[in-house]
Short mmCIF file of C-alpha atoms in Angstrom, two decimals:
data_model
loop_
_atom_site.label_atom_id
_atom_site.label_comp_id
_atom_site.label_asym_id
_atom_site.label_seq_id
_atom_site.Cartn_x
_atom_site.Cartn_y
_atom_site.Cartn_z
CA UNK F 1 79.10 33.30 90.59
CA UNK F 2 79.64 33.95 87.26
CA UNK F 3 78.39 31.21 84.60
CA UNK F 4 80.75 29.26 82.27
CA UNK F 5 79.82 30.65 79.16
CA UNK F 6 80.46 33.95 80.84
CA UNK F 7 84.02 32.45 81.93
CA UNK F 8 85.11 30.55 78.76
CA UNK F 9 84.14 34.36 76.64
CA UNK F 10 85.72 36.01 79.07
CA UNK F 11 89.21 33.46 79.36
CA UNK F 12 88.72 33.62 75.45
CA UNK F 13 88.79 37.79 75.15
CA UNK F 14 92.33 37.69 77.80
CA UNK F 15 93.99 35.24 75.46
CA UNK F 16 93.80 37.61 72.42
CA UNK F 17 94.79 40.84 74.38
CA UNK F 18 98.05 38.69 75.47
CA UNK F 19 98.74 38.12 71.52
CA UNK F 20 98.65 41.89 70.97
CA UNK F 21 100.65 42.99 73.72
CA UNK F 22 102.96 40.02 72.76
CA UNK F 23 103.08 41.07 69.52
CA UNK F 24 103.52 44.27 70.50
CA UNK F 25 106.63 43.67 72.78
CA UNK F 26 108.66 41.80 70.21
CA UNK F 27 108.29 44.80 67.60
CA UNK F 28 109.00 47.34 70.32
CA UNK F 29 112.18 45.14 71.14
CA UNK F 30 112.95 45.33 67.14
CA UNK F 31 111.99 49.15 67.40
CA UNK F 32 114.60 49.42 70.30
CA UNK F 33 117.73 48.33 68.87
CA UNK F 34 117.53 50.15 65.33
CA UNK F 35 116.60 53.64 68.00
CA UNK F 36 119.23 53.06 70.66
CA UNK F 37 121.71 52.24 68.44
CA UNK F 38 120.80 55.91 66.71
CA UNK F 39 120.97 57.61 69.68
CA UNK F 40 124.40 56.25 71.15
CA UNK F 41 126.10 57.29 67.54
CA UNK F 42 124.60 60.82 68.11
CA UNK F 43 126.18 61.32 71.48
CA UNK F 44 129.60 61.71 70.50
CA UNK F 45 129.31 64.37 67.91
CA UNK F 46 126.77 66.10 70.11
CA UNK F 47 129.01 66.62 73.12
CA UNK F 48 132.06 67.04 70.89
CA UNK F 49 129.69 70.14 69.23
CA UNK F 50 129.04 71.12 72.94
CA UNK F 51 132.80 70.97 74.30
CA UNK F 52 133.97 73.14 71.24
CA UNK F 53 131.24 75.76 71.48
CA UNK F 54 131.79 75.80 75.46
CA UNK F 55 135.38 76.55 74.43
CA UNK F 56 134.61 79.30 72.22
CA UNK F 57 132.04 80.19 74.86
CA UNK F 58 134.76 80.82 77.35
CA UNK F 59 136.80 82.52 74.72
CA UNK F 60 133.88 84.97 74.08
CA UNK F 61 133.02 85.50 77.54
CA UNK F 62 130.78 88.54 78.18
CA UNK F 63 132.04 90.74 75.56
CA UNK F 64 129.86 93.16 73.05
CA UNK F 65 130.42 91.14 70.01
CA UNK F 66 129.01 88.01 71.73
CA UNK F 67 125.87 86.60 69.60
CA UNK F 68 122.52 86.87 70.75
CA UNK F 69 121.96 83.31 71.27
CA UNK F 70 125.03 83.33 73.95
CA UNK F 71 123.98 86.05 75.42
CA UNK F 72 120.53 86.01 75.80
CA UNK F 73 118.41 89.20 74.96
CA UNK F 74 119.23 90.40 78.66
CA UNK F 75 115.66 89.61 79.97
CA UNK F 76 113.94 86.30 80.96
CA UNK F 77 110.80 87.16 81.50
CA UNK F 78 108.66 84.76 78.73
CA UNK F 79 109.79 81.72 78.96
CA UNK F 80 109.10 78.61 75.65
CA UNK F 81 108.95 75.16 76.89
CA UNK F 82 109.69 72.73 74.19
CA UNK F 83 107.73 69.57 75.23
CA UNK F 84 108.79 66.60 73.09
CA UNK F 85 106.66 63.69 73.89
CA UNK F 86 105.27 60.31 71.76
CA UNK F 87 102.86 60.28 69.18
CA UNK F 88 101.58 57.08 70.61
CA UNK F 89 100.46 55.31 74.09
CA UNK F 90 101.03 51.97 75.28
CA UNK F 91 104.39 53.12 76.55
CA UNK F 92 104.10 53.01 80.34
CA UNK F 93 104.69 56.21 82.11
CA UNK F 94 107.22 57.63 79.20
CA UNK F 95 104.90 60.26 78.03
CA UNK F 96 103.89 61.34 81.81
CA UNK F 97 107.28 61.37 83.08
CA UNK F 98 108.02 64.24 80.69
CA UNK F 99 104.60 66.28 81.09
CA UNK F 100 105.09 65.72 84.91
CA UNK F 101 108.67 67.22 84.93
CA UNK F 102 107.22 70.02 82.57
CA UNK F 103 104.50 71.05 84.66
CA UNK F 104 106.49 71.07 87.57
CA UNK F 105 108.46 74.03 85.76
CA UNK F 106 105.41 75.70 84.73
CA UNK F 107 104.29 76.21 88.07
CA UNK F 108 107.66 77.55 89.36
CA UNK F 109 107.54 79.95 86.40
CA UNK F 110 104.31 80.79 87.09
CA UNK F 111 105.16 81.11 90.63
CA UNK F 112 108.08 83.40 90.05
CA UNK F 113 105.71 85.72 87.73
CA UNK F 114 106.78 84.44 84.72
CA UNK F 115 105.49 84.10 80.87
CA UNK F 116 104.96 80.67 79.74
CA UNK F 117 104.75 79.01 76.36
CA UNK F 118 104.58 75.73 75.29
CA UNK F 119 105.57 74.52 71.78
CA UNK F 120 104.62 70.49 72.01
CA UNK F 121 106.09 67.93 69.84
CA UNK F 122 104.14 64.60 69.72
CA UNK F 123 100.63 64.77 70.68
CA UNK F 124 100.42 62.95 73.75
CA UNK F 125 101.88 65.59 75.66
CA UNK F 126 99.53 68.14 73.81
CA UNK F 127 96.59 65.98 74.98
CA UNK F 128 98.08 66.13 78.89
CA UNK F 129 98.68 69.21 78.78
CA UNK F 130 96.13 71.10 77.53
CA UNK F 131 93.58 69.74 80.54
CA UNK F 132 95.34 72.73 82.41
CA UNK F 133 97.65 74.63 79.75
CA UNK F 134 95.96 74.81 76.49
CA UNK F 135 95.44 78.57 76.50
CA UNK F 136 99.92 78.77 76.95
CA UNK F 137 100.13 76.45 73.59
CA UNK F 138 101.56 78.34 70.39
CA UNK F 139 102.50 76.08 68.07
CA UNK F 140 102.75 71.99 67.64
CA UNK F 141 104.70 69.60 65.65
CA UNK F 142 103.36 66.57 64.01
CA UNK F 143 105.84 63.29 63.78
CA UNK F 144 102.83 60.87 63.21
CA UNK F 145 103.61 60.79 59.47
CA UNK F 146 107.75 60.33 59.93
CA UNK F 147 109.18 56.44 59.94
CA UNK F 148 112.42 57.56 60.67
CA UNK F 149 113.63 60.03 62.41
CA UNK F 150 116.04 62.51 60.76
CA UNK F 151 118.24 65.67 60.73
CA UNK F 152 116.09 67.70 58.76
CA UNK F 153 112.81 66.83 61.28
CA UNK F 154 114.91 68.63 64.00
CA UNK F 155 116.65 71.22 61.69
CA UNK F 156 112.76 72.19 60.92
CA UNK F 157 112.03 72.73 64.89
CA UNK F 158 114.97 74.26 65.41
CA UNK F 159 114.16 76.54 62.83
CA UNK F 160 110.80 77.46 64.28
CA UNK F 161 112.33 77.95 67.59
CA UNK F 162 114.93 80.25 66.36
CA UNK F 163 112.27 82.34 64.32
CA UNK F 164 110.31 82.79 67.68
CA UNK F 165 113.10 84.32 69.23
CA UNK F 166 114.51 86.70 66.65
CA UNK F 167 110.90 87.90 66.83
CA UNK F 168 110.99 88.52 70.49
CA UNK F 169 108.49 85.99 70.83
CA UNK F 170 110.50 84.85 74.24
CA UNK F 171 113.65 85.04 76.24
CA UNK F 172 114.35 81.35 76.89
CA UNK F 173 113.81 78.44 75.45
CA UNK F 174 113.97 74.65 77.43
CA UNK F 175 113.36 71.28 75.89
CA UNK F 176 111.89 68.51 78.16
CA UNK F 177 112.38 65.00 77.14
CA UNK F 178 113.61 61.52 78.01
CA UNK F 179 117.09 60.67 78.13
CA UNK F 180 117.47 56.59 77.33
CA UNK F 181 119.43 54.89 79.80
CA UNK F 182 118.46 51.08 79.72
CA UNK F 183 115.15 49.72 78.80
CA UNK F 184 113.72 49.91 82.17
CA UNK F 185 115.39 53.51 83.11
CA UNK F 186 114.50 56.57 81.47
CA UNK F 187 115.50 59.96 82.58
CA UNK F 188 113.16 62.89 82.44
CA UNK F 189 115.32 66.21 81.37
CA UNK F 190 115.18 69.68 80.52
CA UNK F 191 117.69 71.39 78.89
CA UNK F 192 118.02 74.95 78.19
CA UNK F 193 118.91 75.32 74.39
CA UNK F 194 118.66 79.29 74.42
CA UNK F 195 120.35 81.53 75.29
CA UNK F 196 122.78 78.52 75.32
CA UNK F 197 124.48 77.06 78.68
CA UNK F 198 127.81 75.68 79.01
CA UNK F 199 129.79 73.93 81.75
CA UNK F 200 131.86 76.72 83.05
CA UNK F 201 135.55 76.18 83.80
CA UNK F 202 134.95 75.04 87.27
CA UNK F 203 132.17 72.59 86.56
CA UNK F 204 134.62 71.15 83.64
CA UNK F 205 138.30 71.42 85.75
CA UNK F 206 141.08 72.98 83.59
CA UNK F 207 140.78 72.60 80.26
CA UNK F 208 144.20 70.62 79.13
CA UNK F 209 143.10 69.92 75.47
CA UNK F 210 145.24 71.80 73.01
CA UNK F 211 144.82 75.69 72.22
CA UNK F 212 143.09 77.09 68.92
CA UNK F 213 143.12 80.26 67.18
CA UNK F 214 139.66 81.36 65.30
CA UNK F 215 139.24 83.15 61.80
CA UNK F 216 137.87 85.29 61.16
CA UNK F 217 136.80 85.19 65.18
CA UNK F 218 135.45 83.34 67.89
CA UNK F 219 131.91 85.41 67.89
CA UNK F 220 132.43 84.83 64.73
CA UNK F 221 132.39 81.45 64.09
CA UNK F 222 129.90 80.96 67.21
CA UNK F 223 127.45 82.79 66.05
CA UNK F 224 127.53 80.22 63.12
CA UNK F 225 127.55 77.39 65.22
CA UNK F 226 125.04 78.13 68.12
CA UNK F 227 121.80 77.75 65.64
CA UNK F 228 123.36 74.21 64.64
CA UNK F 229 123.85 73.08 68.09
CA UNK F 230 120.23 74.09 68.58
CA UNK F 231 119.28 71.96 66.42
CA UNK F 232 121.72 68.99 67.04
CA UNK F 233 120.53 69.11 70.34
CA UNK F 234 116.99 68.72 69.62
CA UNK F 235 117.98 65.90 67.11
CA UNK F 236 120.04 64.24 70.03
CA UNK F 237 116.46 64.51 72.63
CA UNK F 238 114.75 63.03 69.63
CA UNK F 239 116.37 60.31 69.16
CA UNK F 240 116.81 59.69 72.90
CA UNK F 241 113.22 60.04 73.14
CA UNK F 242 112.79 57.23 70.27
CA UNK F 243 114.78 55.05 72.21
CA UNK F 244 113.16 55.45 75.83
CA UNK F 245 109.47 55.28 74.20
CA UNK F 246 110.22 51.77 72.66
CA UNK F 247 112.20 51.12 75.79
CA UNK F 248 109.35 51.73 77.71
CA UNK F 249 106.82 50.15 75.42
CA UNK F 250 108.76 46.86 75.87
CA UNK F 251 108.66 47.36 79.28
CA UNK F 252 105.30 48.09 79.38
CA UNK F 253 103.88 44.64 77.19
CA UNK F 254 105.99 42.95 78.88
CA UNK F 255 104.29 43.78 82.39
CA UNK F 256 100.79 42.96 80.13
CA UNK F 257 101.66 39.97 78.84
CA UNK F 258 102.74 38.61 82.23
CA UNK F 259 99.53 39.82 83.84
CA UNK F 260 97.26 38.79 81.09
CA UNK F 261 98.87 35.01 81.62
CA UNK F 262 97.97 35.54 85.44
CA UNK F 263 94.47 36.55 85.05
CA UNK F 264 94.23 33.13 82.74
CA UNK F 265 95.09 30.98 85.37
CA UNK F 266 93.03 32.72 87.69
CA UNK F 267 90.21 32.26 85.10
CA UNK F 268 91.08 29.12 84.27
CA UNK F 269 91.24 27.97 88.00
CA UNK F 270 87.25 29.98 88.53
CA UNK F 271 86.20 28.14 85.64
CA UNK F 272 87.15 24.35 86.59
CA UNK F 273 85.45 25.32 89.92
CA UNK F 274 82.42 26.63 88.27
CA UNK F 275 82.55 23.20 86.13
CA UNK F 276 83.10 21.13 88.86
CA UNK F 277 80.31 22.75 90.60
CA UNK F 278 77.38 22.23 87.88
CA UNK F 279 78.34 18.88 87.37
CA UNK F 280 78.43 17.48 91.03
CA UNK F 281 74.53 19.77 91.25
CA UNK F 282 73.71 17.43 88.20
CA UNK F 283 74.40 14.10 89.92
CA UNK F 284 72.97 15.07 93.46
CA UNK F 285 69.98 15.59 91.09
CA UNK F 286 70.41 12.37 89.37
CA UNK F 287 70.99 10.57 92.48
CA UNK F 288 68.09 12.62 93.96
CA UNK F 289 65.43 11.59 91.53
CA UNK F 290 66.85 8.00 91.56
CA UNK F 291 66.33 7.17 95.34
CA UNK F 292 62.63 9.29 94.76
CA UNK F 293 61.64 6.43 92.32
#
């Protein structure tokens, strides 16, 4: 049996961890509303982006003038997997959620006799992944150093991205992230940004909304628009990541702070025994010595 000074240090250390993760829940729940208010205003003008280029998509079809990005470079042999993960821990299973969905595509890839590289943004997912990966990485991108998430952070990724493939440095490209549903449900997805995938006309019913006519052209005006929806669709998985990781990190010092206060009691109910112990010891000695004399 442990002694009481062992007990009290110990019933001491608990209570301070359950500050911190206390602390740390109510600024994750402060975190949570600024990020999932960001990412509900960014859905709308990404899937109005996506339901215009799908209708240009549909417009282009397979023809010769159809740009690259639509189209694809004919091959899909090397394939870049765009793991966006959290610069930080503490977050539950957010960060594994997202490396486990990835490496379940790496090994199908692999399977299949396919390339693989991985492009990681956030460096917990570089740190689980490079256990088995590391010699697949080519680049990484560091969001340690950015308070608030903006356009231009996913305009620069997006730009990277598109470099490596007018390069030939791959044939597809998929981004794996966490879509934020409520703050105990997050979604692991992957969506392939490039060459670019639509809903076709059967997956979307017949389309009833109005007609338009392009100029100069659809390709035209596609082949304008396709490296913006790249990167409004890494924006969107950004700030849907944002809002899952503090989502989860709520979650996740919530669970603590409950189990800290459960090992306390526990402690607290060891300790009183302990207590109770040492002092009824002391008067069987007391009473010991007195009926001696």
């Amino acid at each position: 049996m442990p002694n009481l000074k062992d007990l009290k240090n110990r019933i001491a250390s608990v209570k301070s961890t359950r500050k911190i993760t206390k602390a740390m829940q109510m600024v994750a729940a402060a975190k949570l509303r600024r990020a999932q208010d960001a990412a509900e205003m960014a859905r709308p003008y990404a899937e109005k982006m996506e339901a215009v280029m799908s209708g240009l998509a549909r417009a282009v079809g397979d023809s010769e003038g159809a740009p690259r990005l639509l189209a694809g470079n004919g091959k899909s042999d090397v394939h870049l997997l765009v793991v966006m993960t959290a610069e930080r821990g503490l977050c539950g299973g957010f960060n594994s959620s997202i490396v486990k969905l990835a490496r379940t595509r790496i090994h199908e890839l692999l399977r299949d006799g396919k390339t693989v590289k991985i492009l990681t943004v956030g460096k917990k997912g570089r740190e689980q992944l490079k256990r088995d990966h590391a010699d697949k990485f080519v680049g990484h991108v560091d969001l340690s150093e950015v308070k608030r998430l903006g356009y231009a952070d996913a305009s620069g990724i997006a730009t990277d991205i598109l470099g490596r493939f007018d390069a030939g440095e791959f044939d597809v490209a998929t981004i794996f992230f966490n879509r934020f549903q409520s703050v105990i449900s997050q979604i692991p997805t992957a969506t392939q940004v490039i060459p670019a995938q639509f809903d076709t006309a059967e997956d979307a019913g017949e389309e009833t909304g109005p007609l338009y006519e392009y100029e100069p052209s659809e390709e035209a005006v596609l082949e304008d628009l396709l490296p913006r929806g790249v990167a409004t669709q890494i924006f969107t998985a950004l700030l849907e990541n944002a809002a899952s990781e503090q989502g989860a990190r709520m979650s996740a010092m919530d669970n603590a702070t409950r189990n800290a206060g459960d090992m306390i009691e526990r402690l607290t109910i060891e300790y009183n025994r302990s207590r109770q112990a040492v002092i009824t010891n002391e008067l069987i000695e007391i009473i010991s010595g007195a009926e001696a004399l």
